[in-house]
């Protein structure tokens, strides 16, 4: 199984709070090969960011990975020492956040911040680090890059800051890039620039990418495969074409039907999923989606479904009793007719 | 298992007839930029810079454009939250831009606004029932007992249980709060509602609920909307006509279908093109990616304001300001596409 760069297996992440532990992420699993891009989608609070922060081990004082493993290059990131993790963070794995201002330090110049990481991880001297930083800024399409090195973050526009963040994140040639809503705060024309840039860099360096977004348009444009999360769990996983053409989970179907596209006619009604996401403190028993699912049966109310494989390749997985029963029936039929 | 289906509602086609419900003529909104200890005005942010448009009874006019182009400023001027620096606003045949506060009060109820952020726009210390009945009592449109009845009816119309009137805003989800925002705007029986990005802050599956609701209410109460939006899909879904803004001006305005089939302004074309389509089969299509950022409205380019980013700009564009021309499909461009 050496071909996978990252294997996330049944990860459970919890936070300690005054009222005991709360579980933000429950049994999240997925794999990623070098050069592959995976998208994580789902409603606000479903655990997308916590999943990525679990990989980076940036969960703060109160959060930790309680169960499961995160194999990166054969090492379990949930188990290695903090010193080892620091070596990996910003070097082999780097991350871009939604709001670049929160991760750029306002009191240091762009040049200072870029050179710090480069000198630390690439062991370059001051002059070489500076030249390399300028080269990186050029590669992400920043004009006047030498002058920008001496600017402070607030002097740059949102799109420019995000490009600086990308230049920083990619400067140590990471093998894995985690991008948490990298374009959500940007305008569509600037978003288009950033997405094109990420595609270019991906093809040049074979970096694997985890792309977190709530925008299914961005997902359709960028990723190879998708995991759909609901209330802290993966409810469906498939390659991007299968997920859009043949979604199996009622939540995924609702999600795809509820986006007005350019091709949606005005007379059409959007599919809407009734109700709202349950809170972590108040998870329903059985299938977590049953409170909003129009197909829910008695079994869905009682028993929690597992994430099961739907096809022989094991690429399409779903957590739903109905899909599981349907798959079972069609497999039975095949055996009868073949 | 099949997709959850919903009934199609035939919407009578809304032709623009007769006199506009709202007419904006040459609206300017300049904000002073102050500097130094004497707060000397050193320049102006030209947020809206000579904008004209008409909105006809019963229609939805969509307003799109990049962040900072003046959409919200236009919306605020319409509902008279700010006095414009220049220009007139004619509502229902009356020039309201120079109304006194007392005169304004008489039409206050007819012009309402729904804001983007359902969190900050509701007073957290008031119960929903009080939030909704207050304007009725203030404008002496109902006795307390009539108001209570009206609040209950209104909650029902926007799809919330009557008993919710005793709750506080923090007890609701984003989608529910936005429904409350809509109920508050609707309870005064307005003619025109400015919807300033009413779904942008919501999850996709919840956006669909709110968009469907806005459409149903429009049909039921013959409302007229100005719908300000970021997501092109949502704007297309709800609007009869669309106006595209760039740096304080309208650059193109046309019927929705026409705008998507036949955009004439290079900026409109680029904007339509930059929007990621939620269909993986369409990825990798030729895209026009605009270079650079939106210029500052404090110091807009001369001539056509778009010329600094326009792929087909010529010398005329750098000197002469193009005027919005055309009856059914208007465009402000010296060299419109086809
Ligand atoms: N430090 C923390 N302490 C306690 N709970 C937390 C913490 N961080 C996140 N959570 C909870 O974990 C859940 C998952 O949060 P997460 O940030 O992963 O959501 P998300 O899917 O990224 O949502 P969004 O789309 O809004 O960014 C949420 O219910 C959140 O409140
Ligand atoms: N009260 C104010 N004082 C000074 N400048 C302002 C004020 N309100 C708005 N502006 C400026 O006017 C311009 C237009 O702002 P506006 O909020 O109308 O943009 P918008 O199109 O609604 O953008 P968004 O899509 O981000 O909501 C911006 O440059 C903004 O910074
Ligand atoms: Mg998040
Ligand atoms: Mg705005």
XYZ file of C-alpha atoms and ligand atoms in Angstrom:
740
model
C 0.000 0.000 0.000
C 2.999 2.269 -0.525
C 1.245 4.137 -3.316
C -0.758 6.257 -0.878
C 0.798 9.428 0.471
C -1.860 9.860 3.110
C -4.135 7.325 4.727
C -6.637 8.669 7.195
C -8.285 5.775 8.971
C -11.329 6.013 11.255
C -10.162 9.232 12.867
C -12.119 10.520 15.824
C -11.311 14.010 17.083
C -12.639 15.336 20.366
C -12.484 18.589 22.310
C -12.464 18.774 26.073
C -14.967 21.328 27.301
C -16.365 22.372 30.662
C -19.254 19.987 30.108
C -17.116 17.002 29.194
C -15.799 15.865 25.846
C -17.476 16.698 22.572
C -16.778 14.708 19.453
C -16.348 16.920 16.374
C -15.205 14.304 13.928
C -16.257 10.669 14.052
C -14.759 7.880 11.954
C -13.360 9.912 9.108
C -11.409 7.843 6.577
C -9.905 8.589 3.179
C -6.743 8.039 1.140
C -4.747 10.281 -1.103
C -2.087 9.534 -3.710
C 0.667 11.939 -4.763
C -0.660 14.522 -7.216
C -4.276 13.724 -6.360
C -6.750 16.368 -5.216
C -9.524 15.472 -2.825
C -12.384 17.824 -1.994
C -14.145 17.894 1.372
C -17.640 19.391 1.259
C -20.491 19.717 3.730
C -22.447 22.199 5.776
C -20.946 24.629 8.248
C -19.844 22.861 11.417
C -19.762 19.364 9.902
C -16.073 18.950 10.743
C -14.172 19.891 7.583
C -11.700 22.210 9.288
C -11.296 19.965 12.323
C -10.418 17.089 9.970
C -7.652 19.106 8.359
C -6.422 20.507 11.661
C -6.241 16.933 12.957
C -3.834 16.100 10.130
C -1.762 19.203 10.897
C -2.073 18.548 14.634
C -3.146 22.128 15.200
C -6.117 21.398 17.429
C -5.164 23.724 20.267
C -4.933 22.897 23.944
C -8.235 21.103 24.233
C -8.506 19.058 21.076
C -6.894 15.734 20.239
C -7.206 12.731 17.973
C -8.728 10.154 20.268
C -8.988 7.202 17.901
C -7.779 6.156 14.483
C -4.580 6.781 12.573
C -3.243 9.330 10.099
C -0.512 7.668 8.077
C 1.592 10.144 6.143
C 4.423 8.516 4.278
C 4.137 5.584 6.632
C 4.363 7.680 9.822
C 1.324 8.020 12.084
C 0.899 11.759 12.571
C -1.406 11.136 15.502
C 1.395 9.408 17.400
C 4.734 11.045 16.537
C 6.373 13.571 18.860
C 5.691 17.280 18.630
C 9.301 17.852 17.503
C 8.857 15.448 14.601
C 5.553 17.045 13.740
C 7.155 20.493 13.624
C 9.621 19.167 11.065
C 6.752 18.051 8.847
C 4.499 21.054 9.319
C 5.252 23.864 6.883
C 7.740 21.604 5.157
C 6.218 18.377 3.864
C 2.659 19.433 4.665
C 1.522 23.026 4.476
C -1.781 24.754 4.811
C -3.613 27.772 3.388
C -6.459 29.266 5.378
C -9.602 31.109 4.336
C -8.579 34.468 5.710
C -4.922 35.111 4.906
C -4.794 37.963 7.419
C -5.141 35.498 10.288
C -2.053 33.608 9.229
C 0.099 36.478 8.034
C 1.697 38.356 10.880
C 0.745 42.034 10.532
C 3.938 43.397 12.107
C 6.438 41.641 9.828
C 7.097 42.337 6.179
C 6.127 39.788 3.551
C 9.839 39.158 2.936
C 10.583 38.439 6.604
C 7.755 35.980 6.891
C 8.593 34.146 3.711
C 12.296 33.903 4.432
C 11.795 32.571 7.944
C 10.182 29.338 6.730
C 12.528 28.970 3.794
C 15.646 29.357 5.952
C 14.337 27.002 8.609
C 13.242 24.177 6.351
C 15.495 24.491 3.349
C 18.608 25.480 5.260
C 19.450 28.338 2.929
C 21.541 31.415 3.719
C 19.983 34.853 3.933
C 20.743 35.977 0.407
C 19.714 32.713 -1.248
C 16.526 32.620 0.817
C 15.680 36.123 -0.340
C 16.230 35.312 -3.977
C 14.213 32.144 -3.639
C 11.334 34.048 -1.967
C 11.272 36.551 -4.820
C 11.250 33.715 -7.312
C 8.266 32.139 -5.477
C 6.355 35.443 -5.515
C 6.981 35.725 -9.246
C 5.715 32.213 -9.793
C 2.345 33.036 -8.209
C 1.976 36.069 -10.442
C 2.782 38.850 -8.006
C 3.931 41.954 -9.869
C 6.795 44.070 -8.457
C 7.803 41.148 -6.263
C 11.018 42.761 -4.988
C 9.107 45.772 -3.713
C 6.366 43.562 -2.228
C 9.016 41.799 -0.110
C 9.335 45.009 1.914
C 5.592 45.627 2.285
C 3.454 44.780 5.297
C 0.437 42.477 4.785
C -2.182 45.221 5.232
C -0.837 47.044 2.171
C -1.945 44.192 -0.087
C -5.390 43.418 -1.505
C -7.197 40.215 -0.540
C -6.238 38.446 -3.746
C -2.573 39.457 -3.403
C -2.454 38.255 0.221
C -3.920 34.927 -0.764
C -1.267 34.605 -3.467
C 1.440 35.403 -0.921
C -0.014 32.690 1.332
C 0.129 30.216 -1.525
C 3.702 31.221 -2.346
C 4.636 30.669 1.298
C 2.787 27.383 1.536
C 4.462 26.070 -1.594
C 7.935 27.452 -1.006
C 9.189 24.303 0.712
C 7.698 22.117 -2.038
C 5.281 20.302 0.250
C 4.072 16.859 -0.720
C 0.668 17.667 0.715
C -1.129 21.006 0.601
C -4.242 21.560 2.693
C -6.344 24.465 1.442
C -9.222 25.375 3.780
C -11.670 27.568 1.825
C -8.796 29.254 -0.026
C -11.016 31.421 -2.212
C -14.179 31.927 -0.179
C -13.250 35.461 0.849
C -12.362 36.469 -2.701
C -14.299 37.788 -5.670
C -15.086 35.410 -8.498
C -12.645 36.980 -10.925
C -9.851 36.760 -8.330
C -10.994 33.257 -7.364
C -10.557 32.219 -10.998
C -6.966 33.509 -10.907
C -6.149 31.580 -7.721
C -7.720 28.341 -8.955
C -5.778 28.526 -12.217
C -2.635 29.110 -10.196
C -3.267 26.089 -7.971
C -3.826 23.903 -11.030
C -0.586 25.064 -12.589
C 1.413 24.438 -9.440
C -0.179 21.047 -8.933
C 0.822 19.859 -12.375
C 4.353 21.214 -11.987
C 5.157 19.653 -8.647
C 2.844 16.639 -8.221
C 1.636 17.984 -4.879
C -1.353 16.210 -3.335
C -4.095 18.637 -2.297
C -6.913 18.515 0.221
C -9.355 21.225 -0.821
C -12.024 22.219 1.663
C -14.865 24.290 0.306
C -18.610 24.693 0.471
C -18.698 25.687 -3.203
C -19.609 22.704 -5.368
C -18.598 24.712 -8.422
C -15.026 24.936 -7.154
C -15.073 21.225 -6.374
C -16.340 20.315 -9.848
C -13.585 22.408 -11.345
C -10.658 21.217 -9.241
C -10.813 17.821 -7.581
C -10.363 14.150 -8.528
C -12.462 12.769 -5.716
C -14.806 14.082 -3.066
C -15.810 13.226 0.424
C -19.111 14.575 1.662
C -19.306 15.137 5.410
C -22.407 15.438 7.511
C -22.450 16.039 11.273
C -18.844 14.907 11.801
C -18.982 11.817 9.582
C -18.154 10.953 6.002
C -21.488 10.055 4.399
C -20.296 9.557 0.834
C -17.054 9.256 -1.073
C -16.627 8.963 -4.832
C -14.688 10.268 -7.793
C -15.940 13.664 -8.854
C -17.876 12.459 -11.911
C -19.661 9.659 -10.073
C -20.578 11.976 -7.240
C -22.220 14.529 -9.511
C -23.759 12.025 -11.946
C -24.833 9.324 -9.571
C -24.967 10.469 -5.956
C -26.310 7.837 -3.590
C -26.753 9.449 -0.205
C -29.996 11.459 0.153
C -27.955 14.300 1.677
C -25.578 14.422 -1.300
C -28.558 14.337 -3.665
C -30.166 17.213 -1.813
C -26.925 19.179 -1.782
C -26.425 18.823 -5.520
C -30.091 19.564 -6.264
C -30.120 22.665 -4.114
C -27.492 24.634 -6.020
C -29.007 26.952 -8.565
C -26.796 26.612 -11.616
C -26.542 28.637 -14.673
C -28.617 25.913 -16.374
C -31.386 25.923 -13.752
C -34.567 27.316 -15.256
C -36.476 29.964 -13.416
C -39.628 27.881 -13.363
C -37.803 25.016 -11.669
C -37.955 24.817 -7.949
C -34.746 24.212 -6.094
C -34.628 21.074 -4.041
C -34.268 22.093 -0.444
C -33.273 19.918 2.452
C -35.708 20.735 5.252
C -34.557 21.530 8.766
C -31.033 22.203 9.981
C -27.906 20.298 11.003
C -28.171 18.717 14.475
C -25.820 20.083 17.129
C -22.875 18.081 18.460
C -24.411 17.942 21.908
C -27.608 16.623 20.489
C -26.804 14.005 17.874
C -29.769 11.900 16.814
C -29.517 8.149 17.326
C -29.243 5.881 14.308
C -28.337 7.622 11.076
C -27.396 11.222 11.850
C -29.253 12.466 8.776
C -32.546 10.748 9.545
C -34.136 13.881 11.055
C -33.963 15.576 7.650
C -34.322 12.566 5.383
C -37.604 11.954 3.619
C -36.772 8.281 3.058
C -35.922 7.440 6.659
C -37.212 4.084 7.885
C -37.473 2.572 11.340
C -34.010 1.070 10.921
C -32.499 4.503 10.159
C -33.891 5.792 13.456
C -32.371 2.959 15.443
C -29.137 1.728 13.919
C -26.141 3.674 12.736
C -25.184 2.775 9.135
C -21.557 2.034 8.243
C -19.607 3.516 5.388
C -19.846 0.709 2.826
C -18.340 0.138 -0.608
C -20.833 0.211 -3.441
C -18.733 -1.063 -6.309
C -16.003 -3.629 -6.860
C -13.267 -1.009 -7.062
C -14.229 0.290 -3.628
C -14.001 3.872 -4.888
C -17.648 4.713 -4.251
C -18.632 4.536 -0.599
C -21.799 5.574 1.157
C -23.189 5.591 4.687
C -26.912 4.906 4.195
C -29.144 1.956 4.956
C -31.245 2.443 1.848
C -28.262 2.576 -0.494
C -26.827 -0.450 1.258
C -30.029 -2.448 0.815
C -30.343 -1.308 -2.799
C -26.760 -2.345 -3.540
C -27.388 -5.697 -1.882
C -30.508 -6.324 -3.960
C -28.780 -5.476 -7.239
C -25.837 -7.715 -6.382
C -28.243 -10.567 -5.617
C -29.999 -10.025 -8.925
C -26.725 -10.072 -10.821
C -25.849 -13.389 -9.341
C -29.202 -14.741 -10.381
C -29.022 -13.499 -13.958
C -25.368 -14.052 -14.816
C -34.344 5.615 -4.936
C -35.126 8.708 -6.941
C -34.395 12.350 -6.448
C -36.795 14.164 -4.158
C -39.089 15.847 -6.619
C -40.925 19.072 -6.122
C -43.820 20.564 -8.006
C -43.101 23.061 -10.700
C -44.894 26.339 -10.257
C -45.826 28.148 -13.427
C -44.842 31.726 -12.959
C -46.715 34.234 -15.120
C -44.129 35.987 -17.255
C -43.640 39.445 -15.902
C -43.393 41.965 -18.686
C -42.203 45.415 -17.876
C -45.263 47.538 -18.253
C -46.222 51.098 -17.483
C -44.301 53.277 -15.119
C -41.454 52.018 -12.984
C -42.082 51.525 -9.280
C -38.621 52.894 -8.607
C -36.471 55.140 -10.699
C -32.933 56.186 -9.841
C -31.474 59.089 -11.777
C -27.766 59.868 -11.715
C -27.221 58.695 -8.152
C -23.894 59.629 -6.598
C -22.652 58.587 -3.195
C -19.234 59.981 -2.288
C -17.631 59.271 1.086
C -14.966 61.751 2.222
C -11.486 60.393 2.992
C -10.114 62.315 5.962
C -6.513 62.647 7.047
C -4.447 64.379 9.700
C -5.298 66.002 13.021
C -7.702 68.490 11.455
C -9.522 65.703 9.599
C -8.974 67.454 6.331
C -10.809 65.871 3.436
C -8.137 64.653 1.058
C -10.372 62.911 -1.458
C -13.534 60.901 -1.943
C -14.449 57.252 -2.256
C -16.800 57.321 -5.219
C -18.879 54.364 -4.050
C -21.687 55.097 -6.508
C -20.867 57.423 -9.350
C -23.799 58.507 -11.487
C -25.997 55.440 -11.507
C -29.425 55.286 -13.153
C -31.894 52.417 -13.267
C -35.582 51.543 -13.198
C -37.360 48.774 -11.349
C -40.840 47.801 -12.576
C -43.723 46.615 -10.394
C -43.636 42.886 -9.669
C -40.210 42.231 -11.124
C -36.931 41.134 -9.548
C -33.911 43.089 -10.645
C -30.652 41.316 -9.836
C -27.602 43.450 -9.055
C -24.191 41.815 -9.377
C -20.561 42.899 -9.356
C -17.366 42.484 -7.399
C -16.877 43.428 -3.778
C -16.795 47.186 -3.242
C -18.434 48.114 -6.554
C -21.287 49.889 -4.734
C -24.147 47.392 -4.607
C -24.966 47.809 -0.916
C -24.494 51.565 -1.138
C -27.126 51.634 -3.895
C -29.449 49.486 -1.796
C -29.039 51.702 1.257
C -29.734 54.823 -0.798
C -32.958 53.287 -2.129
C -34.360 52.620 1.330
C -33.083 56.018 2.467
C -30.703 54.780 5.106
C -28.317 57.398 3.723
C -28.878 60.663 1.919
C -27.254 60.505 -1.504
C -24.570 63.062 -2.372
C -26.390 63.757 -5.617
C -29.179 62.437 -7.823
C -32.833 61.597 -7.365
C -34.789 58.570 -6.299
C -38.370 58.428 -7.489
C -40.540 55.882 -5.726
C -44.124 55.311 -6.822
C -44.135 58.632 -8.668
C -42.753 60.675 -5.736
C -39.257 62.104 -5.562
C -38.239 60.803 -2.153
C -34.635 61.979 -2.247
C -35.571 65.333 -0.754
C -38.316 64.143 1.571
C -38.256 65.430 5.125
C -38.142 62.889 7.923
C -41.879 63.288 8.458
C -42.719 62.762 4.819
C -40.361 59.809 4.789
C -42.220 58.155 7.630
C -45.330 57.880 5.478
C -43.550 55.708 2.919
C -41.089 53.995 5.271
C -43.327 50.954 5.448
C -43.386 50.529 1.674
C -39.624 50.217 1.285
C -37.884 47.473 3.212
C -34.471 45.858 3.287
C -33.161 42.394 4.199
C -29.483 42.197 5.117
C -26.803 39.660 4.380
C -25.939 38.796 7.917
C -28.862 37.274 9.772
C -26.770 37.292 12.953
C -26.002 40.943 13.432
C -29.210 42.379 12.010
C -31.496 41.091 14.774
C -31.321 42.674 18.228
C -30.188 39.781 20.458
C -32.024 41.070 23.540
C -35.487 41.089 22.024
C -37.900 38.245 21.629
C -38.905 37.463 18.061
C -42.496 38.495 18.783
C -41.394 41.959 19.916
C -38.931 42.349 17.063
C -41.711 41.713 14.594
C -44.562 43.627 16.230
C -42.555 46.755 17.058
C -42.670 48.325 13.582
C -46.418 47.705 13.393
C -46.983 49.478 16.684
C -44.517 52.243 15.877
C -46.253 53.062 12.607
C -49.638 52.688 14.345
C -50.685 50.044 11.849
C -52.149 47.702 14.439
C -53.350 47.497 18.005
C -51.305 45.239 20.283
C -53.719 42.357 19.896
C -53.897 42.755 16.121
C -50.110 42.894 16.051
C -49.841 39.643 17.954
C -52.124 37.945 15.467
C -50.207 39.412 12.542
C -46.879 38.196 13.973
C -48.247 34.686 14.254
C -49.537 34.788 10.677
C -46.218 36.108 9.469
C -44.224 33.387 11.220
C -46.452 30.851 9.563
C -45.952 32.428 6.141
C -42.164 32.201 6.445
C -42.423 28.625 7.676
C -41.764 28.933 11.412
C -43.993 27.649 14.239
C -46.087 30.363 15.951
C -44.673 29.423 19.333
C -41.273 30.756 18.244
C -42.399 34.305 18.957
C -41.283 33.860 22.562
C -37.732 32.924 21.610
C -34.590 35.027 21.255
C -32.523 35.295 18.052
C -29.626 33.182 19.374
C -31.956 30.217 19.637
C -32.265 30.030 15.856
C -30.111 28.666 13.066
C -28.867 30.904 10.261
C -31.647 29.915 7.887
C -34.283 30.466 10.560
C -32.872 33.886 11.408
C -32.959 34.853 7.769
C -36.631 33.802 7.714
C -37.180 36.138 10.662
C -35.429 38.924 8.734
C -37.794 38.283 5.846
C -40.819 38.243 8.168
C -39.727 41.574 9.632
C -39.455 43.145 6.188
C -42.736 41.659 5.039
C -44.927 42.439 8.032
C -45.349 46.077 7.019
C -46.756 45.064 3.668
C -44.053 46.763 1.585
C -44.070 47.280 -2.161
C -40.320 47.029 -2.701
C -37.804 44.928 -0.796
C -34.074 45.377 -1.238
C -32.515 41.958 -0.588
C -28.816 42.584 0.112
C -27.147 39.180 -0.307
C -29.852 37.448 1.714
C -28.418 33.960 1.201
C -24.662 34.516 0.976
C -24.017 33.721 4.629
C -26.069 30.529 4.586
C -25.242 26.905 3.830
C -26.115 25.712 0.343
C -28.991 23.499 1.433
C -30.438 26.359 3.485
C -29.943 28.872 0.657
C -32.400 26.891 -1.423
C -35.037 27.097 1.325
C -34.725 30.882 1.486
C -34.645 31.415 -2.302
C -37.759 29.280 -2.729
C -39.470 31.242 0.035
C -38.609 34.614 -1.527
C -40.056 33.429 -4.837
C -43.263 32.120 -3.281
C -43.802 35.331 -1.341
C -43.277 37.442 -4.422
C -46.018 35.567 -6.254
C -48.355 35.676 -3.294
C -47.952 39.332 -2.351
C -46.955 40.831 -5.699
C -43.657 42.096 -4.336
C -40.912 43.868 -6.228
C -37.312 42.956 -5.386
C -33.894 44.412 -5.886
C -31.789 41.301 -5.340
C -28.112 41.984 -4.611
C -25.979 38.876 -4.929
C -22.557 37.349 -5.301
C -23.450 33.862 -6.516
C -24.465 34.080 -10.120
C -26.564 30.910 -9.886
C -28.822 32.357 -7.202
C -29.143 35.687 -8.989
C -30.060 34.012 -12.248
C -32.581 31.784 -10.523
C -34.470 34.648 -8.925
C -34.068 37.624 -11.283
C -36.127 38.729 -14.272
C -33.475 41.230 -15.278
C -29.858 41.593 -14.219
C -27.732 44.708 -13.836
C -23.941 44.350 -13.720
C -21.991 46.968 -11.754
C -18.334 47.889 -11.935
C -16.743 50.592 -9.757
C -19.892 52.536 -8.984
C -21.653 52.324 -12.358
C -23.917 49.957 -14.215
C -22.069 48.567 -17.218
C -24.822 46.335 -18.573
C -28.472 45.615 -17.947
C -30.703 43.090 -19.714
C -33.266 40.348 -19.269
C -31.754 37.378 -17.465
C -31.891 34.917 -20.371
C -30.555 37.506 -22.770
C -27.704 38.462 -20.450
C -26.519 34.868 -20.178
C -26.924 34.100 -23.873
C -25.616 37.308 -25.224
C -23.420 39.332 -22.870
C -22.196 42.499 -24.571
C -19.799 44.021 -22.057
C -16.370 42.352 -21.788
C -16.637 42.582 -18.002
C -19.966 40.734 -17.974
C -18.476 38.048 -20.185
C -15.486 37.641 -17.879
C -17.721 37.554 -14.795
C -20.014 34.883 -16.268
C -16.959 32.956 -17.295
C -15.156 33.137 -13.950
C -18.043 31.522 -12.113
C -17.158 27.873 -11.467
C -19.857 25.620 -12.860
C -20.987 22.790 -10.575
C -20.598 20.242 -13.358
C -17.313 18.334 -13.616
C -17.987 17.500 -17.281
C -17.527 21.175 -18.109
C -14.147 21.539 -16.453
C -11.165 22.573 -18.467
C -13.285 24.748 -20.758
C -11.645 27.849 -22.117
C -11.792 30.550 -19.499
C -11.144 34.229 -19.662
C -9.190 35.041 -16.543
C -9.090 38.767 -15.866
C -5.709 40.074 -14.818
C -5.149 42.302 -11.834
C -7.401 43.640 -9.103
C -10.351 46.010 -9.088
C -8.959 49.578 -8.949
C -9.708 51.709 -5.897
C -12.982 53.672 -6.028
C -11.061 56.575 -4.469
C -8.986 56.858 -7.598
C -10.858 55.210 -10.487
C -9.240 55.029 -13.941
C -10.110 57.734 -16.463
C -12.274 57.022 -19.480
C -13.940 53.631 -19.224
C -13.240 52.487 -15.654
C -12.791 48.921 -16.836
C -10.069 49.696 -19.371
C -7.201 48.724 -17.005
C -8.420 45.103 -16.951
C -10.184 44.900 -20.285
C -8.683 42.432 -22.775
C -9.966 44.438 -25.769
C -9.404 48.048 -24.623
C -8.370 50.581 -27.231
C -7.140 54.168 -27.005
C -10.697 55.594 -27.062
C -11.462 53.579 -23.900
C -8.689 55.307 -21.990
C -10.115 58.742 -22.756
C -13.882 58.732 -23.209
C -16.416 57.583 -20.643
C -18.910 55.237 -22.354
C -22.618 55.897 -21.701
C -25.206 53.235 -20.961
C -27.205 52.901 -24.210
C -29.840 50.572 -25.664
C -33.498 50.126 -24.794
C -34.023 46.458 -23.935
C -30.420 45.478 -23.541
C -28.265 48.375 -22.392
C -24.494 48.388 -22.289
C -21.849 50.993 -21.454
C -18.978 50.052 -23.760
C -17.321 51.645 -26.786
C -16.755 48.251 -28.400
C -19.535 45.927 -27.222
C -19.224 42.231 -28.116
C -21.046 41.296 -31.408
N -11.588 24.391 19.468
C -12.805 23.844 19.498
N -13.419 23.551 20.661
C -14.645 22.990 20.691
N -15.373 22.697 19.597
C -14.828 22.960 18.405
C -13.524 23.556 18.284
N -13.257 23.718 16.959
C -14.334 23.252 16.302
N -15.271 22.802 17.146
C -16.572 22.227 16.791
O -16.374 21.137 15.920
C -17.374 21.104 14.911
C -16.740 21.052 13.547
O -16.138 22.319 13.275
P -15.360 22.664 11.946
O -14.677 23.963 12.181
O -14.544 21.506 11.521
O -16.538 22.868 10.908
P -16.438 23.157 9.343
O -17.017 21.978 8.661
O -15.052 23.563 8.990
O -17.440 24.379 9.190
P -17.328 25.751 8.343
O -17.846 25.400 6.985
O -18.269 26.657 9.070
O -15.903 26.191 8.367
C -18.235 22.337 15.129
O -19.419 21.954 15.773
C -17.402 23.220 16.009
O -18.224 23.997 16.850
N -19.846 54.584 5.165
C -18.793 54.489 4.323
N -17.710 55.299 4.468
C -16.667 55.220 3.617
N -16.602 54.373 2.576
C -17.630 53.544 2.383
C -18.781 53.545 3.240
N -19.646 52.608 2.805
C -19.068 52.031 1.731
N -17.867 52.588 1.467
C -16.973 52.237 0.350
O -17.726 52.347 -0.834
C -17.405 51.313 -1.753
C -18.655 50.535 -2.115
O -19.091 49.772 -0.981
P -20.366 48.827 -0.990
O -20.522 48.311 0.384
O -21.517 49.515 -1.605
O -19.887 47.651 -1.959
P -20.629 46.287 -2.339
O -20.726 46.287 -3.828
O -21.874 46.141 -1.562
O -19.534 45.217 -1.901
P -19.723 43.761 -1.233
O -19.977 42.835 -2.380
O -18.379 43.519 -0.626
O -20.820 43.842 -0.237
C -16.338 50.475 -1.075
O -15.080 50.906 -1.529
C -16.510 50.802 0.386
O -15.295 50.652 1.070
Mg -14.145 25.393 8.401
Mg -22.479 44.724 -0.025
